[in-house]
mmCIF file of C-alpha atoms in Angstrom:
data_model
loop_
_atom_site.group_PDB
_atom_site.id
_atom_site.type_symbol
_atom_site.label_atom_id
_atom_site.label_comp_id
_atom_site.label_asym_id
_atom_site.label_seq_id
_atom_site.Cartn_x
_atom_site.Cartn_y
_atom_site.Cartn_z
ATOM 1 C CA MET Z 1 31.213 14.344 -5.462
ATOM 2 C CA LEU Z 2 28.393 14.895 -2.931
ATOM 3 C CA LYS Z 3 25.943 13.225 -5.300
ATOM 4 C CA SER Z 4 28.256 10.235 -5.669
ATOM 5 C CA ALA Z 5 28.795 9.880 -1.928
ATOM 6 C CA PHE Z 6 25.094 10.210 -1.227
ATOM 7 C CA LEU Z 7 24.206 7.648 -3.893
ATOM 8 C CA ASN Z 8 26.648 5.203 -2.330
ATOM 9 C CA VAL Z 9 24.853 5.550 0.984
ATOM 10 C CA CYS Z 10 21.486 5.121 -0.750
ATOM 11 C CA LEU Z 11 22.721 1.898 -2.357
ATOM 12 C CA VAL Z 12 23.722 0.566 1.042
ATOM 13 C CA THR Z 13 20.271 1.326 2.394
ATOM 14 C CA THR Z 14 18.587 -0.782 -0.284
ATOM 15 C CA SER Z 15 19.406 -3.835 1.814
ATOM 16 C CA LEU Z 16 17.474 -2.252 4.654
ATOM 17 C CA VAL Z 17 14.565 -1.413 2.383
ATOM 18 C CA SER Z 18 14.183 -5.040 1.314
ATOM 19 C CA ALA Z 19 14.216 -6.334 4.877
ATOM 20 C CA GLN Z 20 10.619 -6.207 6.043
ATOM 21 C CA ASP Z 21 10.028 -7.038 9.696
ATOM 22 C CA ALA Z 22 6.511 -7.980 10.752
ATOM 23 C CA ALA Z 23 7.181 -6.549 14.212
ATOM 24 C CA THR Z 24 8.628 -3.275 12.963
ATOM 25 C CA PRO Z 25 9.330 -0.766 15.743
ATOM 26 C CA LYS Z 26 8.110 2.791 15.386
ATOM 27 C CA ILE Z 27 9.805 6.157 15.547
ATOM 28 C CA ASN Z 28 9.506 7.516 19.070
ATOM 29 C CA TRP Z 29 9.018 11.191 18.321
ATOM 30 C CA MET Z 30 10.077 13.670 20.983
ATOM 31 C CA THR Z 31 9.439 17.313 21.713
ATOM 32 C CA TRP Z 32 12.213 19.832 21.123
ATOM 33 C CA SER Z 33 12.836 20.168 24.866
ATOM 34 C CA GLU Z 34 12.939 16.397 25.386
ATOM 35 C CA ALA Z 35 15.500 15.929 22.614
ATOM 36 C CA ILE Z 36 17.703 18.768 23.863
ATOM 37 C CA GLU Z 37 17.683 17.340 27.390
ATOM 38 C CA ALA Z 38 18.392 13.806 26.145
ATOM 39 C CA GLN Z 39 21.288 15.006 24.007
ATOM 40 C CA LYS Z 40 22.700 17.114 26.823
ATOM 41 C CA ALA Z 41 22.544 14.231 29.303
ATOM 42 C CA ALA Z 42 24.168 11.830 26.823
ATOM 43 C CA ARG Z 43 26.876 14.360 26.005
ATOM 44 C CA GLU Z 44 27.737 14.901 29.681
ATOM 45 C CA PHE Z 45 27.786 11.161 30.349
ATOM 46 C CA TYR Z 46 30.009 10.524 27.337
ATOM 47 C CA LEU Z 47 32.485 13.202 28.406
ATOM 48 C CA LYS Z 48 32.784 11.529 31.805
ATOM 49 C CA ASP Z 49 33.157 8.003 30.478
ATOM 50 C CA LYS Z 50 34.056 7.641 26.800
ATOM 51 C CA LYS Z 51 34.701 3.944 27.351
ATOM 52 C CA ALA Z 52 30.944 3.515 27.668
ATOM 53 C CA ASN Z 53 30.825 3.903 23.880
ATOM 54 C CA HIS Z 54 27.474 5.667 23.937
ATOM 55 C CA PRO Z 55 28.079 9.091 22.370
ATOM 56 C CA PRO Z 56 25.127 11.465 22.055
ATOM 57 C CA LYS Z 57 22.995 11.143 18.968
ATOM 58 C CA LYS Z 58 22.237 13.837 16.440
ATOM 59 C CA ILE Z 59 18.841 15.542 16.288
ATOM 60 C CA PHE Z 60 16.464 15.077 13.361
ATOM 61 C CA LEU Z 61 13.813 17.773 13.192
ATOM 62 C CA ASP Z 62 10.613 17.395 11.181
ATOM 63 C CA VAL Z 63 9.100 20.865 10.775
ATOM 64 C CA TYR Z 64 5.479 20.479 9.701
ATOM 65 C CA THR Z 65 2.016 22.035 9.863
ATOM 66 C CA THR Z 66 -1.369 20.446 10.489
ATOM 67 C CA TRP Z 67 -2.679 21.507 7.068
ATOM 68 C CA CYS Z 68 0.344 20.299 5.050
ATOM 69 C CA GLY Z 69 -0.601 17.434 2.702
ATOM 70 C CA PRO Z 70 2.955 16.180 2.010
ATOM 71 C CA CYS Z 71 3.624 16.238 5.772
ATOM 72 C CA LYS Z 72 0.705 13.861 6.352
ATOM 73 C CA LYS Z 73 1.895 11.670 3.489
ATOM 74 C CA MET Z 74 5.340 11.428 5.087
ATOM 75 C CA ASP Z 75 3.756 10.250 8.339
ATOM 76 C CA ALA Z 76 1.560 7.721 6.554
ATOM 77 C CA ASN Z 77 4.278 6.322 4.305
ATOM 78 C CA THR Z 78 7.952 7.260 4.638
ATOM 79 C CA PHE Z 79 8.180 7.420 8.421
ATOM 80 C CA LYS Z 80 6.606 3.965 8.705
ATOM 81 C CA LYS Z 81 9.165 2.214 6.504
ATOM 82 C CA PRO Z 82 11.548 -0.208 8.299
ATOM 83 C CA SER Z 83 14.727 1.257 6.788
ATOM 84 C CA VAL Z 84 13.778 4.787 7.851
ATOM 85 C CA ILE Z 85 12.746 3.696 11.339
ATOM 86 C CA GLN Z 86 15.956 1.721 11.808
ATOM 87 C CA ALA Z 87 18.233 4.587 10.742
ATOM 88 C CA MET Z 88 16.241 7.142 12.733
ATOM 89 C CA ASN Z 89 16.326 5.162 15.974
ATOM 90 C CA LYS Z 90 20.007 4.313 15.541
ATOM 91 C CA TYR Z 91 21.388 7.771 14.867
ATOM 92 C CA TYR Z 92 18.922 10.419 16.060
ATOM 93 C CA TYR Z 93 16.696 11.975 18.647
ATOM 94 C CA PRO Z 94 13.670 12.495 16.360
ATOM 95 C CA VAL Z 95 11.662 15.671 16.912
ATOM 96 C CA LYS Z 96 8.314 16.816 15.559
ATOM 97 C CA LEU Z 97 7.962 20.596 15.497
ATOM 98 C CA ASN Z 98 4.650 22.117 14.485
ATOM 99 C CA ALA Z 99 5.715 25.356 12.804
ATOM 100 C CA GLU Z 100 2.451 26.993 13.881
ATOM 101 C CA GLN Z 101 2.127 25.664 17.413
ATOM 102 C CA PRO Z 102 0.764 28.232 19.884
ATOM 103 C CA ASP Z 103 2.857 27.211 22.909
ATOM 104 C CA PRO Z 104 6.148 28.956 23.771
ATOM 105 C CA ILE Z 105 9.436 27.014 23.737
ATOM 106 C CA THR Z 106 12.440 27.990 25.840
ATOM 107 C CA HIS Z 107 15.932 27.220 24.540
ATOM 108 C CA ASP Z 108 19.275 28.583 25.757
ATOM 109 C CA GLU Z 109 17.502 30.909 28.173
ATOM 110 C CA HIS Z 110 15.483 32.440 25.345
ATOM 111 C CA THR Z 111 11.748 31.947 24.973
ATOM 112 C CA PHE Z 112 10.443 31.547 21.434
ATOM 113 C CA ILE Z 113 6.765 32.269 20.879
ATOM 114 C CA ASN Z 114 4.125 32.292 18.197
ATOM 115 C CA PRO Z 115 3.317 36.000 17.776
ATOM 116 C CA ASN Z 116 -0.055 35.152 16.215
ATOM 117 C CA PRO Z 117 -1.267 32.020 18.034
ATOM 118 C CA THR Z 118 -4.972 32.489 17.307
ATOM 119 C CA LEU Z 119 -6.372 30.008 14.811
ATOM 120 C CA VAL Z 120 -7.712 31.809 11.712
ATOM 121 C CA ARG Z 121 -9.120 29.746 8.843
ATOM 122 C CA GLY Z 122 -7.264 26.687 10.031
ATOM 123 C CA ARG Z 123 -3.897 28.395 10.350
ATOM 124 C CA ARG Z 124 -1.849 30.286 12.909
ATOM 125 C CA GLY Z 125 1.221 32.476 12.703
ATOM 126 C CA VAL Z 126 4.698 30.967 12.418
ATOM 127 C CA HIS Z 127 6.467 29.986 15.621
ATOM 128 C CA GLN Z 128 9.704 31.898 16.193
ATOM 129 C CA LEU Z 129 11.732 28.734 16.825
ATOM 130 C CA ALA Z 130 10.692 27.214 13.501
ATOM 131 C CA ALA Z 131 11.406 30.483 11.684
ATOM 132 C CA SER Z 132 14.829 30.757 13.335
ATOM 133 C CA ILE Z 133 15.888 27.185 12.553
ATOM 134 C CA LEU Z 134 14.755 27.518 8.933
ATOM 135 C CA ASP Z 135 16.271 31.001 8.467
ATOM 136 C CA ASN Z 136 12.749 32.233 7.674
ATOM 137 C CA GLN Z 137 12.736 30.059 4.533
ATOM 138 C CA LEU Z 138 9.388 28.495 5.378
ATOM 139 C CA PHE Z 139 8.626 25.350 3.407
ATOM 140 C CA TYR Z 140 6.716 22.335 4.656
ATOM 141 C CA PRO Z 141 7.776 19.780 5.366
ATOM 142 C CA SER Z 142 11.349 20.775 6.124
ATOM 143 C CA PHE Z 143 13.818 18.357 7.677
ATOM 144 C CA VAL Z 144 16.751 19.620 9.723
ATOM 145 C CA VAL Z 145 19.737 17.558 10.851
ATOM 146 C CA MET Z 146 21.693 18.842 13.855
ATOM 147 C CA ASP Z 147 24.965 17.437 15.124
ATOM 148 C CA GLU Z 148 25.768 16.177 18.627
ATOM 149 C CA ASN Z 149 26.205 19.766 19.845
ATOM 150 C CA THR Z 150 22.928 21.018 18.321
ATOM 151 C CA ASN Z 151 24.662 22.750 15.429
ATOM 152 C CA ARG Z 152 22.624 22.697 12.237
ATOM 153 C CA LEU Z 153 24.173 20.584 9.503
ATOM 154 C CA VAL Z 154 21.609 20.693 6.718
ATOM 155 C CA ILE Z 155 18.026 21.490 5.751
ATOM 156 C CA HIS Z 156 16.111 19.316 3.299
ATOM 157 C CA LYS Z 157 12.776 20.505 1.955
ATOM 158 C CA GLY Z 158 9.751 18.718 0.559
ATOM 159 C CA TYR Z 159 8.393 15.195 0.468
ATOM 160 C CA LYS Z 160 10.980 12.422 0.584
ATOM 161 C CA GLY Z 161 10.388 8.765 -0.246
ATOM 162 C CA GLU Z 162 11.780 5.848 1.712
ATOM 163 C CA LEU Z 163 15.097 5.384 -0.085
ATOM 164 C CA VAL Z 164 15.987 9.080 -0.161
ATOM 165 C CA MET Z 165 15.063 9.639 3.485
ATOM 166 C CA ALA Z 166 16.934 6.522 4.624
ATOM 167 C CA GLY Z 167 19.927 7.764 2.623
ATOM 168 C CA ILE Z 168 19.810 11.206 4.252
ATOM 169 C CA LEU Z 169 19.583 9.685 7.718
ATOM 170 C CA ALA Z 170 22.496 7.314 7.102
ATOM 171 C CA PHE Z 171 24.671 9.894 5.300
ATOM 172 C CA TYR Z 172 24.668 12.295 8.240
ATOM 173 C CA GLY Z 173 24.053 9.832 11.051
ATOM 174 C CA SER Z 174 27.062 7.654 10.164
ATOM 175 C CA ASN Z 175 29.252 10.771 9.692
ATOM 176 C CA GLU Z 176 29.790 9.963 6.030
ATOM 177 C CA TYR Z 177 29.253 13.676 5.410
ATOM 178 C CA LEU Z 178 32.536 14.400 7.227
ATOM 179 C CA LYS Z 179 34.467 12.405 4.622
ATOM 180 C CA TYR Z 180 32.821 14.446 1.879
ATOM 181 C CA LYS Z 181 33.574 17.683 3.715
ATOM 182 C CA GLU Z 182 37.218 16.683 4.120
ATOM 183 C CA ALA Z 183 37.491 15.781 0.427
ATOM 184 C CA VAL Z 184 35.991 19.127 -0.607
ATOM 185 C CA MET Z 185 38.383 21.057 1.639
ATOM 186 C CA LYS Z 186 41.332 19.091 0.271
ATOM 187 C CA GLN Z 187 40.240 19.712 -3.316
ATOM 188 C CA SER Z 188 39.716 23.402 -2.573
ATOM 189 C CA GLY Z 189 43.200 23.657 -1.050
ATOM 190 C CA GLN Z 190 44.771 21.986 -4.072
ATOM 191 C CA GLN Z 191 42.935 24.345 -6.408
ATOM 192 C CA LYS Z 192 44.105 27.397 -4.456
ATOM 193 C CA ALA Z 193 47.694 26.118 -4.524
ATOM 194 C CA LYS Z 194 47.455 25.557 -8.264
ATOM 195 C CA ASN Z 195 46.062 29.039 -8.863
ATOM 196 C CA SER Z 196 48.774 30.648 -6.734
ATOM 197 C CA THR Z 197 51.546 29.206 -8.924
ATOM 198 C CA GLY Z 198 50.260 31.171 -11.885
ATOM 199 C CA GLN Z 199 50.620 30.312 -15.548
ATOM 200 C CA PRO Z 200 53.614 30.915 -17.825
ATOM 201 C CA ILE Z 201 53.406 34.013 -19.991
ATOM 202 C CA ASN Z 202 53.260 33.304 -23.696
ATOM 203 C CA GLN Z 203 56.125 34.983 -25.550
#
């Protein structure tokens, strides 16, 4: 069911893929702190005036390293495609997080650090914020989608081409994933009800 729903979103994005704009805008990447502040401000404003019709966006997090080849390929190709840029700017606060950055990051009154910030053979230790968000499952690049309240929705790992990335962005950004979640819960409830009735005993 998830595959079917996701494919439907991907098919919709093909129209975006074919539309090439000579003056294509770019993704305006933010820091983690900038995105959190922007989301917080938008959330507070929306709660005060829902008629404004400007709810906070979700957060898209690109966790990368400076030595990661696929990460560089994503920047050179996928993140420059019109369909990806359009979906990203429409639905998300886009964040670049270097998983090995040496600088501390404070979030929710907790300061995350890189315990081994010294560069050794082109690499540093892993930043605590990156490790926490990825549940210590370190794979680069990793892409994390967070909802309007900064709750993690999903982690996608590895290089993604234009169509797949545009599909991911649209699937979660447009809240299509909620329809899938509701369908799964409904199906699960029906299955539990069916199992609870039991089966007749063969005589």
